[in-house]
PDB file of C-alpha atoms in Angstrom:
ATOM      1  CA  UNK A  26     108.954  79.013  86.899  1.00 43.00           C
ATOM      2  CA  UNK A  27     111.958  81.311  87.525  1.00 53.00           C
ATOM      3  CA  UNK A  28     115.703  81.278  87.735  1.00 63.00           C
ATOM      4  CA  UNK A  29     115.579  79.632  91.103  1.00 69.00           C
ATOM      5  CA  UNK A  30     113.293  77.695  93.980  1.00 64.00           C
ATOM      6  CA  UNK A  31     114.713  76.231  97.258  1.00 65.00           C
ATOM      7  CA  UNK A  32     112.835  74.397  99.740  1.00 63.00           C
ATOM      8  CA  UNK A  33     114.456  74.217 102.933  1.00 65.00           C
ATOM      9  CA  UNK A  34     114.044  70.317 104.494  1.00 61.00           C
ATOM     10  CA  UNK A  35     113.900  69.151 107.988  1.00 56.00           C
ATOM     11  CA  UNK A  36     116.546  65.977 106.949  1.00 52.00           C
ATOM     12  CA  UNK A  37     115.391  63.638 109.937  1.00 49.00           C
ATOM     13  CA  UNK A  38     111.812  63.573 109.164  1.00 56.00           C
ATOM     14  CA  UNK A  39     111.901  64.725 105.505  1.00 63.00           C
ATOM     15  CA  UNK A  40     109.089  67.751 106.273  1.00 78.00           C
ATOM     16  CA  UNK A  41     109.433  71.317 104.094  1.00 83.00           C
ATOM     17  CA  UNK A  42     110.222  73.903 106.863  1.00 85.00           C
ATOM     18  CA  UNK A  43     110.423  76.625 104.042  1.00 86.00           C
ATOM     19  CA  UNK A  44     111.082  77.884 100.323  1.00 87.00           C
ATOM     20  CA  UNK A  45     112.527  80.610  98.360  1.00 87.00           C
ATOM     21  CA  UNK A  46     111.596  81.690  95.147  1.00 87.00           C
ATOM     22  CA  UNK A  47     113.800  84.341  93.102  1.00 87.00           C
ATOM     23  CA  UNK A  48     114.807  85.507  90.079  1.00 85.00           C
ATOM     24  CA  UNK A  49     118.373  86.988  88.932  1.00 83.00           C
ATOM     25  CA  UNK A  50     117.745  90.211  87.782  1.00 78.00           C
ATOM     26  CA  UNK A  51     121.529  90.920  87.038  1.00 80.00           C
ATOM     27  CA  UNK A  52     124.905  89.207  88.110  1.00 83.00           C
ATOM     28  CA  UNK A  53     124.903  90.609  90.875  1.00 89.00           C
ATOM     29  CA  UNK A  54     121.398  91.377  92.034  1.00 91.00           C
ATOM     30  CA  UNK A  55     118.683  88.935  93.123  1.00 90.00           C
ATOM     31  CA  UNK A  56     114.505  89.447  93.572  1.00 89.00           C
ATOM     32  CA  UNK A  57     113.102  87.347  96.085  1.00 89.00           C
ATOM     33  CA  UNK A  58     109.579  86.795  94.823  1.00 86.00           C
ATOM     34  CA  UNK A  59     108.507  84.696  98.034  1.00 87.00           C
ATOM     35  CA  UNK A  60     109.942  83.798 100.956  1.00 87.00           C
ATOM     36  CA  UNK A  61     108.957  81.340 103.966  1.00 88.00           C
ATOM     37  CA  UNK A  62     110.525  79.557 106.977  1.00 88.00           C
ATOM     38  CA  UNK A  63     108.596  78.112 110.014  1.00 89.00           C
ATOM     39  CA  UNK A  64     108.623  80.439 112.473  1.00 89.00           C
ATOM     40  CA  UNK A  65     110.124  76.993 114.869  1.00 88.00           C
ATOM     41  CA  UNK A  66     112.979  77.101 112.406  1.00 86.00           C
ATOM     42  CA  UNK A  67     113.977  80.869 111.946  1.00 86.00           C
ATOM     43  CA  UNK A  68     117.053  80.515 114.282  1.00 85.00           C
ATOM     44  CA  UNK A  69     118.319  77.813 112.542  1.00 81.00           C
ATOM     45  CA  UNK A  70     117.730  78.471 108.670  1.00 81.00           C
ATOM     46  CA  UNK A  71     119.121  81.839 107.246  1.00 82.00           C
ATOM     47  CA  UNK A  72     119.947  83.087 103.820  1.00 80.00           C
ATOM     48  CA  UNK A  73     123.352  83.517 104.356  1.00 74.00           C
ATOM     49  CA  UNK A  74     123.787  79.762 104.724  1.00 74.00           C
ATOM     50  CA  UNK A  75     123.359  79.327 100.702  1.00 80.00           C
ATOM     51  CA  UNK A  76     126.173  80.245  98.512  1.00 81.00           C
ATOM     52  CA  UNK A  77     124.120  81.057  95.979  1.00 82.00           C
ATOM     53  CA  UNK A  78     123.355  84.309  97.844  1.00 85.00           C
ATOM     54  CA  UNK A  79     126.744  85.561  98.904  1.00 84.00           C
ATOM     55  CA  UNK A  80     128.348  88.718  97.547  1.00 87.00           C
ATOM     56  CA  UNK A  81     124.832  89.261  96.167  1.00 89.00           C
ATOM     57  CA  UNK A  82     122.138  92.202  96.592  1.00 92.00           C
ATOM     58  CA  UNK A  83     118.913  90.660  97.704  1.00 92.00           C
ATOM     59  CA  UNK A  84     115.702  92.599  96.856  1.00 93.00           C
ATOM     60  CA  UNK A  85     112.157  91.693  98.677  1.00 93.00           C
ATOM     61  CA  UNK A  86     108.743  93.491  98.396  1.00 90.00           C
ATOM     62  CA  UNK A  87     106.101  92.617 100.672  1.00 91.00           C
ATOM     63  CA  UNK A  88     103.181  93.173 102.658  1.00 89.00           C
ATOM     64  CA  UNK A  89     104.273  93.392 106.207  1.00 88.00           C
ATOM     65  CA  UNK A  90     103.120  90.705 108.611  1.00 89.00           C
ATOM     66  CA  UNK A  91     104.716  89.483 112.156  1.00 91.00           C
ATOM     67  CA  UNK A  92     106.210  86.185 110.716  1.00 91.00           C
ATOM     68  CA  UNK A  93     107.733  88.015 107.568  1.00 91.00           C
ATOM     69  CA  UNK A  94     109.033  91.290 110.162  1.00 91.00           C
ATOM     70  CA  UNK A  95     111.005  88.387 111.768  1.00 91.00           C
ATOM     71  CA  UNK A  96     112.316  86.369 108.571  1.00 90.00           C
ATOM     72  CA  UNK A  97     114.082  90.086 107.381  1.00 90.00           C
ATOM     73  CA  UNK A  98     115.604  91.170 110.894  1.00 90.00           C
ATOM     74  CA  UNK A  99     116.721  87.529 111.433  1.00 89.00           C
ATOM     75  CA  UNK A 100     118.601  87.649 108.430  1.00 88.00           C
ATOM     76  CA  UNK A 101     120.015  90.771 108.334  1.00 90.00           C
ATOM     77  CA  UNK A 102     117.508  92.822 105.853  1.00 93.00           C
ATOM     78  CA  UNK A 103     117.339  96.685 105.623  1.00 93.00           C
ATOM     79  CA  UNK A 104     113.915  98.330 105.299  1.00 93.00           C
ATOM     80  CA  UNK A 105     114.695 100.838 101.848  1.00 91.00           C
ATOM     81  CA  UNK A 106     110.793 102.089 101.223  1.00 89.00           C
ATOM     82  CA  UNK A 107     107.391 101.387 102.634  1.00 91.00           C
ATOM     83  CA  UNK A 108     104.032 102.056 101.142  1.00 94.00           C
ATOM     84  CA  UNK A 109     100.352 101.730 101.646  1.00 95.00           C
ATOM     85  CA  UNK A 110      98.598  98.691 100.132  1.00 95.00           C
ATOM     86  CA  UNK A 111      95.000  99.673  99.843  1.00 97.00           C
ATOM     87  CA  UNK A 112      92.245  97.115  98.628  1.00 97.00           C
ATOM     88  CA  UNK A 113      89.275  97.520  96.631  1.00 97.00           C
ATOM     89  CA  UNK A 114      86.026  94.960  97.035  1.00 96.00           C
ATOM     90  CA  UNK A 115      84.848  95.019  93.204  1.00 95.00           C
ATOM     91  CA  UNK A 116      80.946  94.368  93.363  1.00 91.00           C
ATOM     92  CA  UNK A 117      79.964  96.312  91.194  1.00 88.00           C
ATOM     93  CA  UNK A 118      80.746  98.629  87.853  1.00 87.00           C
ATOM     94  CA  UNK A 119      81.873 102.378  88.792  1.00 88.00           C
ATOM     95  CA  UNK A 120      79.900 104.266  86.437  1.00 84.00           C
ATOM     96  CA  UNK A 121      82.156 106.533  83.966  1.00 86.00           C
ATOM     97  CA  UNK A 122      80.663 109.709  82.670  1.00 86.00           C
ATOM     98  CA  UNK A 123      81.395 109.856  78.358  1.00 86.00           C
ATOM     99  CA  UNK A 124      83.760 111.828  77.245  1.00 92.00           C
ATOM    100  CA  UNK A 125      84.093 111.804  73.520  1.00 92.00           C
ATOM    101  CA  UNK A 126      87.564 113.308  73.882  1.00 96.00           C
ATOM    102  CA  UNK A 127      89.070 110.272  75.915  1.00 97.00           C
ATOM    103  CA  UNK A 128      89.864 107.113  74.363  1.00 97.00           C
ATOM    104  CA  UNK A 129      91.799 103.956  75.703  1.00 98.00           C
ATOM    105  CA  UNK A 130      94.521 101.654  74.254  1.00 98.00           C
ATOM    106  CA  UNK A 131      96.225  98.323  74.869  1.00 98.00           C
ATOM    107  CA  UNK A 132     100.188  98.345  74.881  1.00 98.00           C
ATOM    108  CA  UNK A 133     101.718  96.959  72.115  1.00 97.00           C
ATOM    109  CA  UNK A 134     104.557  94.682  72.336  1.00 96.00           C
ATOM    110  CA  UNK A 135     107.777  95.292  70.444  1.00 96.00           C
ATOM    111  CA  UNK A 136     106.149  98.623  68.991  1.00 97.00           C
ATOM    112  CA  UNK A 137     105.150 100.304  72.298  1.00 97.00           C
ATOM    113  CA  UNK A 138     108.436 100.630  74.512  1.00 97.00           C
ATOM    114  CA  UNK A 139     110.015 103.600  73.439  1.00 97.00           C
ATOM    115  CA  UNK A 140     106.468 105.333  74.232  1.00 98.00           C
ATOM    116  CA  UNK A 141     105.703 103.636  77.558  1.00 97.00           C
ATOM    117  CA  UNK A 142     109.294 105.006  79.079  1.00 97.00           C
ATOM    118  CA  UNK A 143     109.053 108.540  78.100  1.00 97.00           C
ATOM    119  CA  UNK A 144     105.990 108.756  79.334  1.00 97.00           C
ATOM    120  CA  UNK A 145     106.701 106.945  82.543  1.00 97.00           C
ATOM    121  CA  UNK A 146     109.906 108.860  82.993  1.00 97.00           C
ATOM    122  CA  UNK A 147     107.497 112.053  82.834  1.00 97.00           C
ATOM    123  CA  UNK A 148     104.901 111.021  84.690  1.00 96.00           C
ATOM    124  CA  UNK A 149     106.928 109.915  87.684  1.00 93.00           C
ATOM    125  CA  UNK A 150     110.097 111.956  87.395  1.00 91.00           C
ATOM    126  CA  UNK A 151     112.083 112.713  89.932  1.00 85.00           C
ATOM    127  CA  UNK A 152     115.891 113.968  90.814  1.00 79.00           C
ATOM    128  CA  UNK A 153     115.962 110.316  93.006  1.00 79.00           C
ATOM    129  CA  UNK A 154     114.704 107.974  90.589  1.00 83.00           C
ATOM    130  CA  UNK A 155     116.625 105.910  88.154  1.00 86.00           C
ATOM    131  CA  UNK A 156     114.532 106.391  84.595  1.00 91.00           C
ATOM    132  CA  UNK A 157     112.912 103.441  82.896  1.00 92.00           C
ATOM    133  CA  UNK A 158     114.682 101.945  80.389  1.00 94.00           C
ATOM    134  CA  UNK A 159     113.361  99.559  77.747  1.00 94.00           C
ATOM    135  CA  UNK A 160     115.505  96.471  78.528  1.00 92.00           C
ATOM    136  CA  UNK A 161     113.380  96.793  81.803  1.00 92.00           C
ATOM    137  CA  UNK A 162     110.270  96.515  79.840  1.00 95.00           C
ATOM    138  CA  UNK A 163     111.353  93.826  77.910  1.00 94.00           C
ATOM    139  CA  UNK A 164     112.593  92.415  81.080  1.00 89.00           C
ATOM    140  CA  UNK A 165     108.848  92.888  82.350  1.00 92.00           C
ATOM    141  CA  UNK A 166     107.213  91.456  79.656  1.00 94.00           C
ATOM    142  CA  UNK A 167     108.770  87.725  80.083  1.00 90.00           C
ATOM    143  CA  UNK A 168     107.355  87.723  84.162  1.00 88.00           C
ATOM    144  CA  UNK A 169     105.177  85.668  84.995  1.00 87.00           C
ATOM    145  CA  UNK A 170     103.259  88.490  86.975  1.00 92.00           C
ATOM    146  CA  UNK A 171     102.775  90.366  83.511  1.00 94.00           C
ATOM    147  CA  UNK A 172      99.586  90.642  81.925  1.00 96.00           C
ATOM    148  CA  UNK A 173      99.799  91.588  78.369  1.00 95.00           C
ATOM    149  CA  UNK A 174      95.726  92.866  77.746  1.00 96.00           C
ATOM    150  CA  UNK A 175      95.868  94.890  81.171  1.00 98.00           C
ATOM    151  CA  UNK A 176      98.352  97.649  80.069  1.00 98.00           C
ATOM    152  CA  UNK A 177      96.445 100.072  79.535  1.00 98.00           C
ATOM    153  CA  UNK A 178      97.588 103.643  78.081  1.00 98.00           C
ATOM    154  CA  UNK A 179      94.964 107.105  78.311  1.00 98.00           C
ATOM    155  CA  UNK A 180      94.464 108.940  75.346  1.00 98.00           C
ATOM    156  CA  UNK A 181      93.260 112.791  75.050  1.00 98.00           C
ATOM    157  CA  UNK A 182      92.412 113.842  71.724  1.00 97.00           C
ATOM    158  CA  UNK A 183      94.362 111.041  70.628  1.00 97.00           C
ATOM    159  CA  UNK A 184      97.289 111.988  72.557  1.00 97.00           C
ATOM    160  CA  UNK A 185      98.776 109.529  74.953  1.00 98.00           C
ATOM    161  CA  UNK A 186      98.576 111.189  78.721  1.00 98.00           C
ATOM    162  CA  UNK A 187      98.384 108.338  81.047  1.00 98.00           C
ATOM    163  CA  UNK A 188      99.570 104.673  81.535  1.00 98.00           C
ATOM    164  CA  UNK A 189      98.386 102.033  83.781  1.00 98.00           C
ATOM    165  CA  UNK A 190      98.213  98.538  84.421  1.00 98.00           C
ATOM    166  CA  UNK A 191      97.202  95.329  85.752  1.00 98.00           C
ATOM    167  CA  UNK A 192      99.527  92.828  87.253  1.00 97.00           C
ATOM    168  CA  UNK A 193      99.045  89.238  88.946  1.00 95.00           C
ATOM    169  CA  UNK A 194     101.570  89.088  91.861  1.00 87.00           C
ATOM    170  CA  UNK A 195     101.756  86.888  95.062  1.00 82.00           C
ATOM    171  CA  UNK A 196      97.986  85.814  94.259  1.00 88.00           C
ATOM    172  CA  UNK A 197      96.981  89.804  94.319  1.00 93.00           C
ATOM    173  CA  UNK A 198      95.839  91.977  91.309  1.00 97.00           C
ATOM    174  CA  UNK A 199      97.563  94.862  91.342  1.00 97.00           C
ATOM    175  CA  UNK A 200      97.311  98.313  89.845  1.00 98.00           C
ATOM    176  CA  UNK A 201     100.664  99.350  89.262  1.00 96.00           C
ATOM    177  CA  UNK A 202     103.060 101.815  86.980  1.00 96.00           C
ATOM    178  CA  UNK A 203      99.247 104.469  87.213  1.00 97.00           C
ATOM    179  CA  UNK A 204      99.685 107.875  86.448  1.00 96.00           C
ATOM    180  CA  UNK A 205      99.001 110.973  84.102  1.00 97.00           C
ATOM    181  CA  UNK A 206     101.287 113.299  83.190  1.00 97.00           C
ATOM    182  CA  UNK A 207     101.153 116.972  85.160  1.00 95.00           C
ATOM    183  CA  UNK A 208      99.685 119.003  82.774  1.00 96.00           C
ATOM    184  CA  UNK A 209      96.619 117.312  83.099  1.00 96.00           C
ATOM    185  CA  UNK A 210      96.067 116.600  86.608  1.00 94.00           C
ATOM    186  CA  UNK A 211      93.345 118.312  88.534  1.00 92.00           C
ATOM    187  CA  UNK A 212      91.366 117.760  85.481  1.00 95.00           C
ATOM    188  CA  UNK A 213      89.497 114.483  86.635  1.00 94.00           C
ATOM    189  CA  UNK A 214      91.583 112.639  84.684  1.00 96.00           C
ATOM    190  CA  UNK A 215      92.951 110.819  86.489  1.00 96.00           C
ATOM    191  CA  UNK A 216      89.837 109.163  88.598  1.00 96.00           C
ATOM    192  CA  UNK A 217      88.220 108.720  84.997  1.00 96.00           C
ATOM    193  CA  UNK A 218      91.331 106.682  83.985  1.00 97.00           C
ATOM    194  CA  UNK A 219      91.124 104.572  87.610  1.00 97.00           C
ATOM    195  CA  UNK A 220      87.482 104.087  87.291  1.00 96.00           C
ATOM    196  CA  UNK A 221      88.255 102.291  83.607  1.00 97.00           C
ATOM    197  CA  UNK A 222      91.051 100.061  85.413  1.00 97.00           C
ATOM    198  CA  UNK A 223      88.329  99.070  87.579  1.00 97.00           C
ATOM    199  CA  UNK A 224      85.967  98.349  85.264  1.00 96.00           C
ATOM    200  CA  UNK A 225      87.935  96.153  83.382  1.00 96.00           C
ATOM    201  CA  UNK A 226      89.107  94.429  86.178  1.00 97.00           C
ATOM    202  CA  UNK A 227      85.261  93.828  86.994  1.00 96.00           C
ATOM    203  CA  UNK A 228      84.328  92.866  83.225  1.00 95.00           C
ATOM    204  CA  UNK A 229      87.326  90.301  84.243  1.00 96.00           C
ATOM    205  CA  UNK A 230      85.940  88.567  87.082  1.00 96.00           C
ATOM    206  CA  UNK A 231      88.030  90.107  89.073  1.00 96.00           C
ATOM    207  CA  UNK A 232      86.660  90.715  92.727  1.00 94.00           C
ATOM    208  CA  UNK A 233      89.582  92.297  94.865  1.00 96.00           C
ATOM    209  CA  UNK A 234      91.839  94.682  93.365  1.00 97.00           C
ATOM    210  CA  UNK A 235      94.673  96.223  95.190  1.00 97.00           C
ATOM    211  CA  UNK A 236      97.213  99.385  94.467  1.00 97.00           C
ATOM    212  CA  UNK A 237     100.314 100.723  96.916  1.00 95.00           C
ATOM    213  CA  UNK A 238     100.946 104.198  97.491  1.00 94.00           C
ATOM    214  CA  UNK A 239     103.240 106.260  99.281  1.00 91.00           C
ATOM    215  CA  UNK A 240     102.274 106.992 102.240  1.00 84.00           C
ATOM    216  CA  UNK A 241     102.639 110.976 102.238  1.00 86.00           C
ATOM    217  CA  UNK A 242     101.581 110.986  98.417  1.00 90.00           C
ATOM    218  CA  UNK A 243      98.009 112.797  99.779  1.00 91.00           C
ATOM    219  CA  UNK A 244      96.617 113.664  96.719  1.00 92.00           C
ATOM    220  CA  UNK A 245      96.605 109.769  95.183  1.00 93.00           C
ATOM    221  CA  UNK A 246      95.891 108.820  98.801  1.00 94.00           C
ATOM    222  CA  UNK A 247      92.417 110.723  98.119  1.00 94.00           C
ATOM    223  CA  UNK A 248      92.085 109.922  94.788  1.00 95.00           C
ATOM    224  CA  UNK A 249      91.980 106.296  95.553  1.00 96.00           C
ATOM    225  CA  UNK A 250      89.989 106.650  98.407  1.00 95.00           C
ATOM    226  CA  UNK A 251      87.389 108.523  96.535  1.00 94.00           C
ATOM    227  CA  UNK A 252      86.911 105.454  94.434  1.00 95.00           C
ATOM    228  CA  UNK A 253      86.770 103.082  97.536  1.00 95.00           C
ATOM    229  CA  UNK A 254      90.066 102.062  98.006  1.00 96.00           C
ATOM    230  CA  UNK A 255      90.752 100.752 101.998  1.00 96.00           C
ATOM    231  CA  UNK A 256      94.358 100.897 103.754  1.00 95.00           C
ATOM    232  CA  UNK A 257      94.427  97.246 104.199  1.00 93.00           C
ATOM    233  CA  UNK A 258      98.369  97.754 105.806  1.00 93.00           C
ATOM    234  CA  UNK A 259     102.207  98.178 104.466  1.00 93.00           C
ATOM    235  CA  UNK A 260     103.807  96.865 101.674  1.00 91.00           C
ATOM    236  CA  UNK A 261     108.133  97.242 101.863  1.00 93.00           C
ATOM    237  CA  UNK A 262     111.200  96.971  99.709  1.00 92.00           C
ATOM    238  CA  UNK A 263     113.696  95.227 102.203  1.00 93.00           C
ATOM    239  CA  UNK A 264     117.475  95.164 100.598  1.00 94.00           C
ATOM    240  CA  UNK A 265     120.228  92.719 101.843  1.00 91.00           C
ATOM    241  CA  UNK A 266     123.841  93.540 100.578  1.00 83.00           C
TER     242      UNK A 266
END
């Protein structure tokens, strides 16, 4: 299932008081998919009791609750960058009106990469953010969360604009990596593109849908609610070093 899965026991009676899931990401750097300890048991059973974990970088993302607020403080994590998780109740198919000039594409593996990062790197760039590379696609594409028929890339005029897909994480569906690229925002775009996500996700079976956002990022904020997106509560990257 991944590089690595603990289960913390209670030895006397032989009951599961917790887990940890991860994955090594590098040498030096570990992503904690899922993390649990009875809340009984938190000031007994911390990370830095495994050797497996020391001298390493420990990466978490997830939606904030009481019980996982304690887990991170009790063992020492740092909150690096909280969003909005907003939900979507799919019951029905968000009508899309035609336009002959926009057309939609599945990624292709192993022909596809190159593409996906430049346009990623343009959509989201920024002085603060590290660029995508493809070794972190490729990395991407062997996760479990990864979905190879929801990447989805927006063509105008046959001209790739936007990316955006659908992931399966920590039992959620996920909209994640969704953008278009400047030029062409303002231009509806961007809600046609969404609506299409949803759609598919609906043709899918797919009843709740959910997508994070930073929390200042107003425009998306609108965008999202506009399609009926609800702030359902905060979603963090906590980092342990």
């Amino acid at each position: 299932r991944s590089n690595g899965w603990l289960e913390f026991r209670r030895v006397l009676f032989r009951s599961y008081i917790g887990y940890i899931y991860y994955d090594f990401i590098t040498i030096d750097t570990i992503v904690i998919n899922d993390l649990y300890i009875k809340e009984d048991f938190l000031d007994y059973v911390t990370i830095k009791d495994f050797n497996k974990f020391k001298n390493k970088i420990l990466i978490y993302q997830v939606y904030e609750d009481e019980l996982t607020k304690k887990i991170v403080f009790q063992n020492d994590f740092k909150r690096k960058k909280t969003t909005k998780l907003l939900h979507l109740d799919i019951f029905y198919f968000h009508k899309i009106y035609e336009n002959k000039r926009i057309s939609f594409r599945t990624f292709k593996k192993n022909a596809d990469e190159i593409l996906r990062c430049n346009l990623q790197n343009n959509i989201f760039y920024s002085n603060d953010r590290i660029p995508l590379e493809i070794k972190d696609i490729k990395y991407e594409e062997k996760q479990e969360f990864y979905k190879k028929d929801l990447c989805i890339f927006m063509l105008l005029d046959n001209k790739e604009i936007g990316y955006g897909q659908i992931v399966y994480n920590k039992n959620m569906y996920m909209i994640v990596n969704f953008g278009v690229l400047k030029e062409y925002r303002g231009l509806g775009y961007g809600e046609y593109f969404l609506n299409y996500l949803v759609n598919m996700a609906y043709n899918l079976n797919i009843k709740d849908l959910y997508i994070r956002v930073d929390y200042e990022n107003y425009k998306a904020l609108n965008l999202y609610n506009k399609i009926g997106f609800k702030f359902l509560g905060y979603y963090t990257t906590w980092i342990k070093s």
